[in-house]
């Protein structure tokens, strides 16, 4: 009973760490995938925006046309971003131009826009909302007809005609960012060089560079947050094991006395306590890993579009290592106090 | 072989300090025990019998005096030295059996071997013979709670002698047993002494039990009064 409770308590921070890490990896990989799916070579973003939070539409469409006419640029597509939730962004785009750039959406159900008040969504968002092509969903305080369901991994989960989002956000004639496709990808760096000279305030990246920014270490606060959770994991592991083993040592005072009367040394007693604590730690780690699969399954079943979680096995080792460290430290005090027990008093203990 | 006595105690004193109060438990004990002897120790409650065993067996240090067990001088011994003495030279049997409740009888005995650093395989044929002599050979795979008190005490005896200790110290081994089981345990002790030459010291309150010893030592007020 004590053992089960301890293992459970030790397992929780392991799950927490793994879920957190899994979420950050999953969300980033997903965003990376969708950005790659655009098929552009260069991205142009307005001055002073941060990586993941991009809303508003400060770039005039005239600039898009201008960019489209530059040497080596075959097509320029401006898009309007509109965050629906933290990690769920609707994008407004001219679908015909986007098709020319990306090779087009793959429609699993329905097809492209053919009337007003329509939206295209990807299969994950469709699953999360339990909706099919021809159905209706409510977004931005209005009902929309789902005209097409597309395969995920391209641009966005929710796609509107560009004017719809421009009007909704009172940004007529403006876009949030611009994708450029070149005649030959090998020209990318020279075009970027040229663009930077023309528009020094803008953020201009090759797509490769841009997607590589989708990295845990580039998200402000995330690293620190994970570190804090890891610290919490060590402390919980430490406290749980310390308490649990302290109780175990009390409960087994007599047994410790018996082992000492048989000639068990202090080191021997300490080893037994440490071993048991490490077993608790291993049990907790395994349970924590299993529970993280549970979290993964829950997220995939309930909110596949809003949240993505990856299973990151490398972190199994890190999280378990941290837990075992906490467990070993936690066992030290009870272990030493057990090793120091006076054998006669321990044998007389009821 | 070592010709001198296996236990030699001279002017042994033990004072327990309880805060400000000093409790003298032993006030100058002299005792010699020859190898192969079966000695009974009797005396009123509080006369220091258990304390004497604890010191001879290396469970507690003496306050002053000389104690030699199997050629080793306990007076000069550190905590680690006494641990080694318990592991190698002394076997204890207690009134309360003191078996590990979660282990089978066999494992209880094996733990003692393990602690002594002899964890190779099963018991030797000689020891299997001893287990039959103790009448527990067929009960080894049971945990203590499934054994009768007499059986538990005989398992404890087996555990105490598995490492061939120089001396076996039994502190009221029949104190928790009915007449029949007491008799069985006492017979077993006498048998071990007779057949294996095991040196045994036994504390008892029962005159009949004390009669199993070759010699009876009487204690009173922390001294031996033969
Ligand atoms: N740990 C201790 N702290 C203080 N005093 C103790 C301690 N152990 C024993 N004593 C005291 O030492 C004296 C001798 O005790 P001991 O246990 O050796 O007697 P005993 O002859 O074994 O008695 P019994 O027949 O009741 O077992 C007693 O007065 C007892 O109260
Ligand atoms: Mg006593």
XYZ file of C-alpha atoms and ligand atoms in Angstrom:
608
model
C 0.000 0.000 0.000
C 2.711 2.427 1.027
C 4.741 1.138 -1.889
C 1.956 1.628 -4.434
C 1.255 5.127 -3.220
C 4.928 6.031 -3.350
C 5.328 4.646 -6.853
C 2.287 6.607 -7.972
C 3.512 9.832 -6.402
C 6.941 9.376 -7.922
C 5.385 8.600 -11.288
C 3.354 11.797 -11.512
C 6.225 14.243 -12.031
C 7.757 11.834 -14.534
C 4.521 11.966 -16.508
C 4.456 15.717 -16.131
C 7.960 16.104 -17.522
C 7.343 13.678 -20.373
C 4.014 15.258 -21.286
C 5.454 18.734 -21.248
C 8.431 17.757 -23.348
C 6.180 15.707 -25.611
C 3.841 18.643 -26.066
C 6.559 21.108 -26.942
C 8.137 18.688 -29.398
C 4.802 17.669 -30.854
C 3.512 21.196 -31.338
C 6.755 22.399 -32.852
C 7.108 19.467 -35.217
C 3.546 19.940 -36.303
C 3.990 23.651 -36.979
C 7.255 22.879 -38.763
C 5.524 20.317 -40.965
C 2.727 22.604 -41.949
C 5.145 25.419 -42.743
C 7.247 23.101 -44.904
C 4.070 21.996 -46.639
C 3.623 25.496 -48.017
C 6.272 24.774 -50.638
C 7.800 28.244 -50.533
C 11.513 29.092 -50.546
C 11.430 32.339 -48.601
C 9.200 33.869 -45.952
C 8.840 37.609 -45.375
C 7.508 38.733 -42.020
C 6.751 42.196 -40.731
C 9.226 44.022 -38.499
C 9.281 43.257 -34.799
C 7.236 40.068 -34.639
C 8.094 37.053 -32.601
C 8.233 33.501 -33.833
C 4.962 31.990 -32.768
C 2.727 34.920 -32.047
C 1.848 36.557 -35.277
C -1.483 38.274 -35.604
C -2.607 41.421 -37.256
C -1.841 42.142 -40.860
C 0.512 45.058 -41.326
C 1.859 44.240 -44.790
C 0.054 45.998 -47.687
C -0.953 43.762 -50.563
C 0.865 46.104 -52.905
C 4.097 44.804 -51.387
C 3.058 41.263 -52.223
C 2.623 42.205 -55.858
C 5.927 44.050 -55.798
C 7.716 41.011 -54.331
C 6.097 38.772 -56.933
C 7.716 40.773 -59.702
C 11.264 40.679 -58.354
C 13.858 38.675 -60.310
C 13.828 34.900 -59.670
C 10.530 35.128 -57.745
C 7.923 33.060 -59.581
C 5.056 33.552 -57.169
C 4.323 35.511 -53.993
C 1.470 34.525 -51.690
C 0.296 36.745 -48.867
C -1.616 35.171 -45.990
C -3.584 36.536 -43.054
C -3.058 34.784 -39.718
C -5.801 34.719 -37.164
C -5.158 32.859 -33.915
C -8.210 30.954 -32.759
C -6.534 29.368 -29.763
C -2.975 29.433 -28.518
C -1.778 26.877 -31.007
C -4.617 26.870 -33.481
C -4.369 29.497 -36.193
C -6.811 30.154 -39.021
C -5.204 31.366 -42.197
C -6.737 33.415 -44.966
C -5.220 32.792 -48.348
C -5.971 33.119 -52.059
C -6.384 29.410 -52.671
C -5.641 29.536 -56.395
C -2.306 31.247 -55.882
C -1.503 28.980 -52.970
C -2.232 25.937 -55.131
C 0.226 27.250 -57.700
C 2.890 27.525 -55.033
C 2.296 24.348 -53.052
C 0.839 21.938 -55.579
C -2.578 22.284 -54.030
C -4.457 20.882 -51.072
C -5.348 17.204 -51.036
C -9.095 17.059 -50.520
C -10.199 14.031 -48.490
C -13.826 15.197 -48.631
C -15.553 17.927 -50.613
C -13.508 20.447 -52.576
C -12.375 24.084 -52.908
C -14.394 27.205 -52.103
C -17.430 27.757 -54.353
C -19.559 30.184 -52.426
C -19.737 32.557 -49.451
C -19.462 31.661 -45.767
C -17.324 28.615 -46.415
C -14.306 27.196 -44.642
C -11.806 24.448 -45.410
C -10.448 22.434 -42.496
C -7.979 19.599 -42.150
C -8.812 16.068 -41.093
C -7.586 16.565 -37.485
C -9.735 19.594 -36.849
C -12.634 17.818 -38.540
C -12.130 14.860 -36.187
C -11.879 17.105 -33.157
C -15.065 18.963 -34.132
C -16.844 15.786 -35.310
C -17.746 17.419 -38.601
C -17.660 16.309 -42.253
C -17.657 18.149 -45.549
C -21.095 19.678 -45.994
C -21.505 20.174 -42.271
C -21.406 23.413 -40.339
C -18.980 24.664 -37.725
C -18.968 27.733 -35.580
C -15.856 29.892 -35.671
C -15.247 33.569 -34.906
C -18.797 33.849 -33.610
C -20.387 32.706 -36.867
C -21.454 29.522 -38.592
C -19.518 28.326 -41.600
C -20.145 25.582 -44.101
C -17.300 23.080 -44.295
C -16.782 22.900 -48.031
C -13.686 20.697 -47.985
C -11.683 18.526 -45.612
C -7.983 18.447 -46.545
C -5.096 16.213 -45.570
C -3.195 17.776 -42.669
C 0.342 19.064 -42.907
C -0.131 21.952 -45.305
C -0.249 25.611 -44.253
C -3.019 25.475 -41.638
C -5.807 23.486 -40.100
C -8.420 26.152 -40.845
C -8.374 27.963 -44.155
C -10.581 30.899 -45.209
C -10.611 32.914 -48.400
C -8.227 35.772 -47.743
C -10.847 38.541 -47.983
C -12.944 36.922 -45.275
C -10.231 37.270 -42.675
C -9.159 40.674 -43.976
C -12.695 41.958 -43.513
C -13.211 40.259 -40.170
C -10.045 41.793 -38.810
C -10.591 45.161 -40.517
C -7.414 44.703 -42.454
C -8.689 45.097 -45.991
C -5.826 45.038 -48.447
C -3.279 43.862 -45.921
C -1.577 40.535 -45.073
C 0.333 39.077 -42.112
C 3.203 37.455 -43.929
C 4.331 36.622 -47.432
C 5.635 33.357 -48.914
C 7.874 33.497 -51.979
C 8.621 30.705 -54.414
C 11.703 31.041 -56.630
C 12.511 29.792 -60.086
C 15.321 27.760 -58.568
C 15.901 27.073 -54.858
C 19.625 27.637 -55.400
C 18.924 31.335 -55.796
C 17.517 31.545 -52.286
C 20.459 33.168 -50.556
C 21.102 35.719 -53.262
C 17.429 36.719 -53.315
C 17.395 37.018 -49.518
C 20.480 39.180 -49.692
C 18.777 41.385 -52.251
C 15.536 41.586 -50.211
C 17.329 42.500 -47.012
C 18.968 45.383 -48.797
C 15.607 46.613 -50.101
C 13.611 46.122 -46.890
C 16.005 46.286 -43.943
C 13.256 46.324 -41.295
C 11.545 43.148 -42.432
C 12.366 39.664 -41.182
C 13.373 37.569 -44.140
C 14.244 33.920 -43.822
C 14.791 30.995 -46.093
C 12.146 28.392 -45.239
C 14.880 26.074 -44.038
C 16.159 28.709 -41.644
C 12.663 29.596 -40.545
C 11.599 26.040 -39.722
C 14.838 25.438 -37.868
C 13.763 28.236 -35.530
C 10.931 25.973 -34.421
C 13.048 24.612 -31.633
C 12.465 24.163 -27.944
C 15.362 26.410 -27.038
C 13.922 29.243 -29.129
C 10.671 29.421 -27.288
C 10.927 31.919 -24.520
C 10.353 30.488 -21.082
C 9.762 26.925 -22.210
C 13.223 25.721 -21.320
C 13.055 27.363 -17.937
C 9.610 25.908 -17.400
C 10.835 22.400 -18.177
C 13.795 22.939 -15.874
C 11.463 24.037 -13.091
C 9.262 20.962 -13.588
C 12.370 18.797 -13.513
C 13.380 20.446 -10.263
C 9.913 19.776 -8.897
C 10.317 16.166 -10.029
C 13.564 15.814 -8.090
C 12.030 17.367 -5.001
C 8.880 15.256 -5.135
C 10.921 12.109 -5.765
C 13.179 13.100 -2.901
C 10.366 13.931 -0.494
C 8.221 10.921 -1.335
C 11.097 8.482 -1.076
C 12.418 10.132 2.066
C 9.042 9.931 3.791
C 8.197 6.502 2.490
C 11.553 5.003 3.409
C 11.516 6.738 6.754
C 8.217 5.038 7.498
C 9.556 1.773 6.160
C 12.575 2.020 8.421
C 10.334 2.708 11.418
C 8.042 -0.168 10.529
C 10.981 -2.495 10.185
C 13.051 -1.383 13.133
C 12.850 -4.877 14.525
C 13.919 -6.475 11.265
C 16.860 -4.128 11.086
C 17.773 -5.196 14.606
C 17.584 -8.839 13.519
C 19.886 -8.214 10.560
C 22.312 -6.411 12.843
C 22.270 -9.239 15.385
C 23.195 -11.567 12.529
C 26.223 -9.403 11.837
C 24.792 -7.141 9.136
C 27.048 -4.104 8.854
C 25.986 -0.481 8.554
C 26.835 -0.511 4.863
C 24.710 -3.635 4.422
C 21.671 -1.994 6.028
C 22.202 1.202 4.041
C 22.440 -0.793 0.828
C 19.139 -2.518 1.503
C 17.360 0.792 2.088
C 18.963 2.373 -0.997
C 18.075 -0.632 -3.096
C 14.460 -0.478 -2.054
C 14.348 3.263 -2.736
C 15.834 2.737 -6.174
C 13.219 0.079 -6.873
C 10.562 2.620 -5.898
C 12.238 5.079 -8.262
C 12.351 2.576 -11.113
C 8.724 1.636 -10.500
C 7.738 5.308 -10.463
C 9.652 5.988 -13.666
C 8.036 3.087 -15.485
C 4.605 4.102 -14.267
C 5.308 7.705 -15.263
C 6.298 6.629 -18.766
C 3.177 4.495 -19.087
C 1.024 7.372 -17.889
C 2.610 9.659 -20.477
C 1.354 7.249 -23.140
C -2.051 7.642 -21.521
C -1.785 11.414 -21.858
C -0.686 10.957 -25.472
C -3.684 8.787 -26.202
C -6.076 11.191 -24.489
C -4.774 14.155 -26.470
C -4.910 12.279 -29.750
C -8.443 11.163 -29.104
C -9.903 14.330 -27.678
C -8.087 17.299 -29.196
C -5.976 16.114 -32.148
C -6.068 19.542 -33.808
C -5.472 21.903 -30.900
C -2.671 20.026 -29.198
C -0.041 17.666 -30.514
C 2.096 15.517 -28.315
C 5.125 13.522 -29.364
C 6.638 10.560 -27.530
C 10.271 11.471 -26.965
C 12.113 8.345 -25.732
C 15.348 10.197 -25.031
C 13.542 11.964 -22.231
C 12.539 8.657 -20.642
C 16.158 8.331 -19.654
C 16.453 11.926 -18.491
C 13.239 11.864 -16.451
C 14.089 8.457 -14.926
C 17.610 9.572 -14.114
C 16.290 12.618 -12.315
C 13.773 10.506 -10.426
C 16.384 7.976 -9.363
C 18.629 10.785 -8.198
C 15.788 12.140 -6.065
C 15.047 8.658 -4.746
C 18.664 7.957 -3.828
C 18.984 11.299 -2.051
C 15.673 10.714 -0.283
C 16.781 7.304 0.952
C 20.004 8.634 2.394
C 18.642 10.004 5.658
C 16.358 7.055 6.486
C 19.101 4.681 5.381
C 21.726 6.245 7.590
C 19.388 6.410 10.555
C 18.558 2.721 10.033
C 22.244 1.845 9.803
C 22.843 3.645 13.093
C 20.104 1.839 14.996
C 21.277 0.281 18.205
C 20.663 -3.456 17.702
C 19.372 -4.089 21.215
C 16.919 -1.212 21.140
C 15.829 -2.234 17.648
C 15.191 -5.794 18.806
C 13.170 -4.544 21.769
C 11.031 -2.336 19.462
C 7.394 -3.344 19.287
C 43.250 -26.144 18.601
C 42.876 -23.280 21.033
C 43.369 -24.786 24.481
C 42.147 -21.916 26.687
C 38.522 -21.172 27.590
C 36.282 -20.072 24.748
C 34.787 -17.333 26.916
C 36.742 -15.496 29.554
C 35.134 -12.618 31.439
C 36.917 -10.690 34.206
C 35.507 -7.946 36.389
C 33.001 -6.984 33.708
C 30.988 -3.875 34.472
C 28.168 -2.266 32.570
C 26.474 0.952 33.546
C 23.438 2.233 31.651
C 23.117 5.962 31.693
C 19.566 7.226 31.573
C 19.884 10.982 31.588
C 21.238 11.883 35.004
C 20.664 8.439 36.482
C 23.244 5.682 36.254
C 21.941 2.127 36.310
C 24.621 -0.428 37.093
C 23.517 -3.607 35.280
C 26.736 -5.591 35.768
C 28.924 -5.010 38.812
C 31.990 -7.105 38.211
C 31.182 -10.394 36.529
C 33.787 -13.183 36.331
C 33.032 -16.163 34.121
C 34.937 -18.885 32.258
C 33.349 -21.173 29.744
C 35.215 -24.062 28.117
C 34.649 -25.013 24.487
C 31.908 -27.631 24.207
C 30.199 -26.663 27.432
C 26.430 -26.305 27.809
C 25.942 -23.644 30.446
C 22.656 -22.580 32.045
C 22.370 -19.121 33.538
C 19.618 -18.421 36.033
C 18.785 -15.513 38.275
C 16.027 -13.099 39.176
C 14.679 -10.565 36.744
C 16.968 -7.569 36.372
C 20.044 -9.413 37.616
C 21.907 -8.634 34.371
C 21.690 -11.923 32.499
C 20.638 -10.427 29.165
C 23.115 -7.594 29.533
C 25.902 -10.135 29.961
C 24.803 -11.908 26.773
C 24.657 -8.664 24.831
C 28.229 -7.891 25.751
C 29.608 -11.391 25.178
C 27.746 -11.512 21.845
C 29.030 -8.142 20.698
C 25.649 -6.421 20.601
C 26.756 -3.800 23.138
C 30.069 -2.512 24.470
C 31.154 -3.078 28.072
C 31.757 -0.157 30.388
C 34.903 -1.759 31.834
C 36.497 -5.129 32.427
C 37.897 -7.845 30.228
C 35.953 -9.989 27.790
C 37.512 -12.566 25.503
C 35.461 -14.636 23.088
C 37.078 -17.232 20.843
C 40.449 -15.610 21.362
C 39.285 -12.091 20.554
C 39.444 -9.222 23.019
C 36.106 -7.433 22.992
C 37.181 -4.609 25.282
C 39.316 -3.131 22.520
C 36.798 -3.746 19.826
C 35.170 -1.079 17.665
C 31.599 -1.148 16.482
C 32.721 -2.657 13.178
C 34.749 -5.254 15.087
C 31.697 -6.305 17.096
C 29.687 -6.534 13.876
C 32.312 -8.916 12.514
C 32.237 -10.931 15.743
C 28.441 -11.328 15.507
C 28.751 -12.394 11.907
C 31.446 -15.016 12.498
C 31.676 -16.192 16.065
C 28.290 -15.756 17.740
C 24.832 -17.178 17.169
C 21.853 -15.674 18.967
C 18.549 -17.283 19.872
C 15.972 -15.007 21.456
C 12.825 -15.525 23.450
C 10.800 -13.905 20.669
C 12.306 -16.041 17.851
C 13.047 -12.879 15.810
C 12.578 -14.381 12.371
C 12.078 -12.071 9.406
C 8.305 -12.339 8.840
C 8.317 -11.922 5.065
C 10.844 -14.661 4.369
C 10.438 -18.413 4.379
C 12.270 -20.447 6.990
C 14.827 -21.396 4.353
C 15.430 -17.764 3.396
C 15.677 -16.723 7.028
C 18.541 -19.161 7.380
C 19.997 -18.129 4.017
C 20.084 -14.461 5.078
C 22.513 -15.326 7.847
C 24.732 -17.138 5.361
C 24.477 -14.238 2.944
C 25.520 -11.738 5.591
C 28.478 -13.979 6.426
C 29.424 -13.895 2.748
C 28.512 -17.501 1.961
C 25.800 -17.234 -0.604
C 26.867 -20.161 -2.750
C 24.075 -22.577 -3.594
C 22.032 -24.602 -1.134
C 22.859 -26.001 2.295
C 25.648 -28.514 2.766
C 24.731 -32.183 3.362
C 25.937 -31.809 6.951
C 23.624 -28.873 7.504
C 20.726 -30.744 5.881
C 21.414 -33.385 8.521
C 21.257 -30.720 11.223
C 17.906 -29.533 9.821
C 16.560 -33.085 10.109
C 17.916 -33.257 13.646
C 16.030 -30.022 14.387
C 12.908 -31.563 12.845
C 12.292 -28.674 10.450
C 13.667 -30.113 7.194
C 10.136 -30.506 5.803
C 8.944 -27.063 6.966
C 11.557 -24.887 5.266
C 9.310 -23.394 2.602
C 6.854 -21.943 5.070
C 6.871 -18.423 6.388
C 7.125 -17.931 10.152
C 3.405 -17.259 10.658
C 2.649 -20.717 9.247
C 4.953 -22.399 11.761
C 4.297 -23.293 15.386
C 6.267 -21.456 18.066
C 8.451 -24.506 18.591
C 9.157 -24.757 14.885
C 9.952 -21.068 14.662
C 12.396 -21.360 17.529
C 14.082 -24.355 15.892
C 14.390 -22.352 12.653
C 15.970 -19.579 14.693
C 18.398 -22.127 16.168
C 19.249 -23.355 12.666
C 19.864 -19.778 11.583
C 22.056 -19.165 14.634
C 24.370 -22.093 13.923
C 24.439 -22.081 10.111
C 27.742 -20.199 10.092
C 29.339 -22.525 12.678
C 29.679 -19.937 15.461
C 32.075 -20.539 18.321
C 29.283 -19.879 20.824
C 25.506 -20.061 20.778
C 23.754 -17.616 23.110
C 20.134 -18.483 23.880
C 18.244 -15.891 25.955
C 15.178 -17.638 27.417
C 14.662 -19.731 24.264
C 11.658 -21.517 25.789
C 10.130 -18.433 27.406
C 7.364 -18.229 24.782
C 6.768 -21.964 24.345
C 4.420 -24.491 25.925
C 5.841 -27.483 27.810
C 5.882 -29.798 24.825
C 7.594 -27.347 22.476
C 9.972 -26.284 25.246
C 11.026 -29.869 25.680
C 11.608 -30.281 21.946
C 13.773 -27.159 21.788
C 15.778 -28.127 24.860
C 16.345 -31.636 23.473
C 17.555 -30.089 20.234
C 20.000 -27.825 22.074
C 21.321 -30.721 24.105
C 21.639 -32.765 20.930
C 23.572 -30.038 19.124
C 25.881 -29.769 22.098
C 26.406 -33.533 22.303
C 26.741 -34.325 18.594
C 28.427 -31.226 17.210
C 30.203 -30.102 20.333
C 28.441 -26.750 20.041
C 29.226 -24.449 22.968
C 25.906 -23.175 24.344
C 25.011 -20.576 26.952
C 21.344 -20.501 27.873
C 19.452 -18.078 30.081
C 16.340 -19.538 31.667
C 13.903 -18.982 34.495
C 12.825 -22.589 34.472
C 14.808 -24.916 36.814
C 13.855 -27.915 34.726
C 15.235 -26.235 31.597
C 18.360 -25.215 33.484
C 18.875 -28.900 34.239
C 19.762 -29.546 30.616
C 23.036 -27.666 31.098
C 26.252 -29.292 32.366
C 26.636 -26.451 34.781
C 24.293 -23.839 36.225
C 25.494 -20.310 36.887
C 23.482 -18.135 39.220
C 23.354 -14.348 38.829
C 22.149 -11.752 41.304
C 22.441 -7.963 41.308
C 24.851 -7.856 38.426
C 27.210 -10.502 39.750
C 27.735 -14.232 39.381
C 27.020 -16.047 42.645
C 27.817 -19.639 41.806
N 18.882 -0.233 27.713
C 18.826 -0.110 29.035
N 18.825 1.110 29.587
C 18.768 1.253 30.917
N 18.757 0.233 31.758
C 18.753 -1.007 31.288
C 18.791 -1.246 29.891
N 18.798 -2.577 29.681
C 18.770 -3.145 30.897
N 18.739 -2.201 31.871
C 18.754 -2.443 33.284
O 19.836 -3.273 33.579
C 19.483 -4.237 34.564
C 19.737 -5.639 34.038
O 18.837 -5.911 32.957
P 18.851 -7.262 32.183
O 17.914 -7.123 31.041
O 20.239 -7.640 31.860
O 18.269 -8.275 33.228
P 17.838 -9.779 33.058
O 18.557 -10.529 34.089
O 17.986 -10.196 31.658
O 16.298 -9.697 33.424
P 15.092 -10.565 32.847
O 15.175 -11.882 33.550
O 13.882 -9.793 33.228
O 15.297 -10.653 31.384
C 18.028 -3.986 34.891
O 17.975 -3.195 36.062
C 17.522 -3.202 33.743
O 16.497 -2.313 34.120
Mg 16.703 -10.746 30.105
